[in-house]
mmCIF file of C-alpha atoms in Angstrom:
data_model
loop_
_atom_site.group_PDB
_atom_site.id
_atom_site.type_symbol
_atom_site.label_atom_id
_atom_site.label_comp_id
_atom_site.label_asym_id
_atom_site.label_seq_id
_atom_site.Cartn_x
_atom_site.Cartn_y
_atom_site.Cartn_z
ATOM 1 C CA GLN A 1 16.923 -29.994 54.469
ATOM 2 C CA VAL A 2 13.909 -30.518 51.997
ATOM 3 C CA GLN A 3 14.895 -33.163 49.306
ATOM 4 C CA LEU A 4 13.078 -32.483 45.719
ATOM 5 C CA VAL A 5 12.842 -35.516 43.419
ATOM 6 C CA GLU A 6 12.006 -34.965 40.003
ATOM 7 C CA SER A 7 10.403 -37.700 37.788
ATOM 8 C CA GLY A 8 8.761 -38.168 34.310
ATOM 9 C CA GLY A 9 11.371 -37.153 31.962
ATOM 10 C CA GLY A 10 12.115 -39.132 28.667
ATOM 11 C CA LEU A 11 12.171 -39.041 25.057
ATOM 12 C CA VAL A 12 9.260 -37.895 23.074
ATOM 13 C CA GLN A 13 8.546 -37.108 19.527
ATOM 14 C CA ALA A 14 8.035 -33.410 18.428
ATOM 15 C CA GLY A 15 4.379 -32.443 18.898
ATOM 16 C CA GLY A 16 4.226 -34.742 21.969
ATOM 17 C CA SER A 17 3.484 -34.206 25.651
ATOM 18 C CA LEU A 18 5.125 -34.806 29.092
ATOM 19 C CA ARG A 19 4.576 -34.121 32.652
ATOM 20 C CA LEU A 20 7.208 -33.593 35.023
ATOM 21 C CA SER A 21 6.610 -34.052 38.966
ATOM 22 C CA CYS A 22 9.009 -32.428 41.637
ATOM 23 C CA ALA A 23 8.064 -34.072 45.042
ATOM 24 C CA ALA A 24 9.328 -33.013 48.274
ATOM 25 C CA SER A 25 10.570 -35.198 51.097
ATOM 26 C CA ASP A 26 8.080 -33.730 53.450
ATOM 27 C CA ARG A 27 5.078 -31.247 53.947
ATOM 28 C CA THR A 28 7.401 -28.155 53.946
ATOM 29 C CA LEU A 29 7.060 -27.739 50.189
ATOM 30 C CA SER A 30 3.737 -25.849 51.012
ATOM 31 C CA TRP A 31 5.938 -23.247 52.428
ATOM 32 C CA TYR A 32 7.757 -22.418 49.545
ATOM 33 C CA SER A 33 7.082 -20.890 45.772
ATOM 34 C CA MET A 34 8.380 -23.617 43.279
ATOM 35 C CA ALA A 35 10.006 -23.112 39.855
ATOM 36 C CA CYS A 36 11.253 -24.905 36.808
ATOM 37 C CA VAL A 37 14.569 -24.159 35.163
ATOM 38 C CA ARG A 38 16.047 -26.123 32.423
ATOM 39 C CA GLN A 39 19.885 -26.288 31.089
ATOM 40 C CA ALA A 40 20.466 -27.746 27.355
ATOM 41 C CA SER A 41 23.682 -29.287 26.809
ATOM 42 C CA GLY A 42 26.488 -26.333 26.449
ATOM 43 C CA LYS A 43 24.253 -23.618 27.393
ATOM 44 C CA GLY A 44 23.266 -22.118 30.648
ATOM 45 C CA ARG A 45 20.246 -22.482 32.962
ATOM 46 C CA GLU A 46 16.946 -20.946 31.688
ATOM 47 C CA PHE A 47 13.849 -20.041 33.720
ATOM 48 C CA VAL A 48 10.658 -21.894 32.513
ATOM 49 C CA ALA A 49 8.039 -21.410 35.074
ATOM 50 C CA SER A 50 7.353 -20.500 38.602
ATOM 51 C CA ILE A 51 4.184 -20.860 40.854
ATOM 52 C CA SER A 52 3.360 -19.387 44.162
ATOM 53 C CA TRP A 53 3.098 -21.400 47.334
ATOM 54 C CA ASN A 54 -0.761 -21.334 47.177
ATOM 55 C CA GLY A 55 -1.135 -21.947 43.329
ATOM 56 C CA ARG A 56 -2.447 -18.420 42.882
ATOM 57 C CA THR A 57 0.386 -17.022 41.039
ATOM 58 C CA THR A 58 2.424 -18.207 37.796
ATOM 59 C CA TYR A 59 4.985 -17.067 35.596
ATOM 60 C CA TYR A 60 6.306 -18.580 32.400
ATOM 61 C CA ALA A 61 8.846 -17.979 29.621
ATOM 62 C CA ASP A 62 8.028 -16.553 26.726
ATOM 63 C CA SER A 63 9.326 -19.703 25.084
ATOM 64 C CA VAL A 64 7.220 -22.047 26.785
ATOM 65 C CA LYS A 65 3.985 -19.979 27.372
ATOM 66 C CA GLY A 66 0.766 -21.241 26.025
ATOM 67 C CA ARG A 67 2.217 -24.860 25.883
ATOM 68 C CA PHE A 68 3.608 -25.682 29.446
ATOM 69 C CA THR A 69 1.416 -25.190 32.770
ATOM 70 C CA ILE A 70 2.814 -25.470 36.102
ATOM 71 C CA SER A 71 0.797 -26.533 38.936
ATOM 72 C CA ARG A 72 1.020 -27.869 42.447
ATOM 73 C CA ASP A 73 -0.699 -30.210 45.137
ATOM 74 C CA ASN A 74 0.348 -29.332 48.352
ATOM 75 C CA ALA A 75 -1.495 -32.310 50.029
ATOM 76 C CA LYS A 76 0.561 -34.574 47.993
ATOM 77 C CA ASN A 77 3.800 -32.392 48.463
ATOM 78 C CA THR A 78 4.290 -32.117 44.585
ATOM 79 C CA VAL A 79 4.642 -29.667 41.773
ATOM 80 C CA TYR A 80 3.865 -30.506 38.368
ATOM 81 C CA LEU A 81 5.052 -29.254 34.762
ATOM 82 C CA GLN A 82 2.726 -30.249 31.969
ATOM 83 C CA MET A 83 4.550 -30.042 28.694
ATOM 84 C CA SER A 84 2.629 -30.048 25.446
ATOM 85 C CA SER A 85 3.383 -29.347 21.996
ATOM 86 C CA LEU A 86 7.092 -30.388 22.267
ATOM 87 C CA ILE A 87 9.593 -29.253 20.185
ATOM 88 C CA PRO A 88 13.198 -30.275 19.840
ATOM 89 C CA GLU A 89 14.340 -26.683 21.445
ATOM 90 C CA ASP A 90 12.723 -28.096 24.527
ATOM 91 C CA THR A 91 15.500 -30.687 25.006
ATOM 92 C CA ALA A 92 17.354 -30.164 28.349
ATOM 93 C CA VAL A 93 17.689 -31.422 31.669
ATOM 94 C CA TYR A 94 14.956 -29.832 33.801
ATOM 95 C CA TYR A 95 15.334 -28.956 37.560
ATOM 96 C CA CYS A 96 12.826 -27.636 40.270
ATOM 97 C CA TYR A 97 13.725 -25.422 42.943
ATOM 98 C CA ALA A 98 12.296 -24.277 45.963
ATOM 99 C CA ASP A 99 12.286 -20.598 47.698
ATOM 100 C CA PRO A 100 10.624 -18.433 49.761
ATOM 101 C CA VAL A 101 9.629 -16.080 47.121
ATOM 102 C CA ILE A 102 8.249 -16.202 43.702
ATOM 103 C CA HIS A 103 10.252 -14.605 41.029
ATOM 104 C CA ALA A 104 9.451 -14.149 37.228
ATOM 105 C CA GLY A 105 12.501 -15.666 36.395
ATOM 106 C CA LEU A 106 15.611 -17.374 37.952
ATOM 107 C CA ALA A 107 15.467 -16.689 41.716
ATOM 108 C CA PRO A 108 19.026 -15.456 42.602
ATOM 109 C CA ASN A 109 19.818 -18.053 45.299
ATOM 110 C CA PRO A 110 17.101 -20.844 45.604
ATOM 111 C CA LEU A 111 16.936 -22.731 49.207
ATOM 112 C CA HIS A 112 16.619 -26.394 47.744
ATOM 113 C CA TRP A 113 17.122 -28.002 44.278
ATOM 114 C CA GLY A 114 15.992 -31.214 42.576
ATOM 115 C CA GLN A 115 18.280 -33.454 40.935
ATOM 116 C CA GLY A 116 17.197 -32.704 37.478
ATOM 117 C CA THR A 117 15.513 -34.891 34.854
ATOM 118 C CA GLN A 118 16.550 -35.332 31.252
ATOM 119 C CA VAL A 119 13.774 -34.320 28.229
ATOM 120 C CA THR A 120 14.865 -35.257 24.862
ATOM 121 C CA VAL A 121 12.482 -34.190 21.889
ATOM 122 C CA SER A 122 13.064 -36.025 18.377
ATOM 123 C CA SER A 123 12.274 -33.993 15.593
#
């Protein structure tokens, strides 16, 4: 069972930046496409971004396109979500997951989930 550990969340002012990390417990991360979703309080999960196993293909939600960048370093078993020009609407718990197939949206049944990290953007 692959374990995913997220870090990098916190409190930031609007217009600021954060970089989230999602680290895997072993080298099998490179087998999977990875994705990031978020869930604001009282709302459902929202797709944010996804990346293929080799990093060559990425997808983004329209709401974050041009502001967020997903990347990965398979040698470090880590996926990154660089978030810039943050707005209060980006406030949510951010989760990463691993899936055998990349999707341009939420995967129907991801194999492995991270525990989530809180991002709060103040106005």
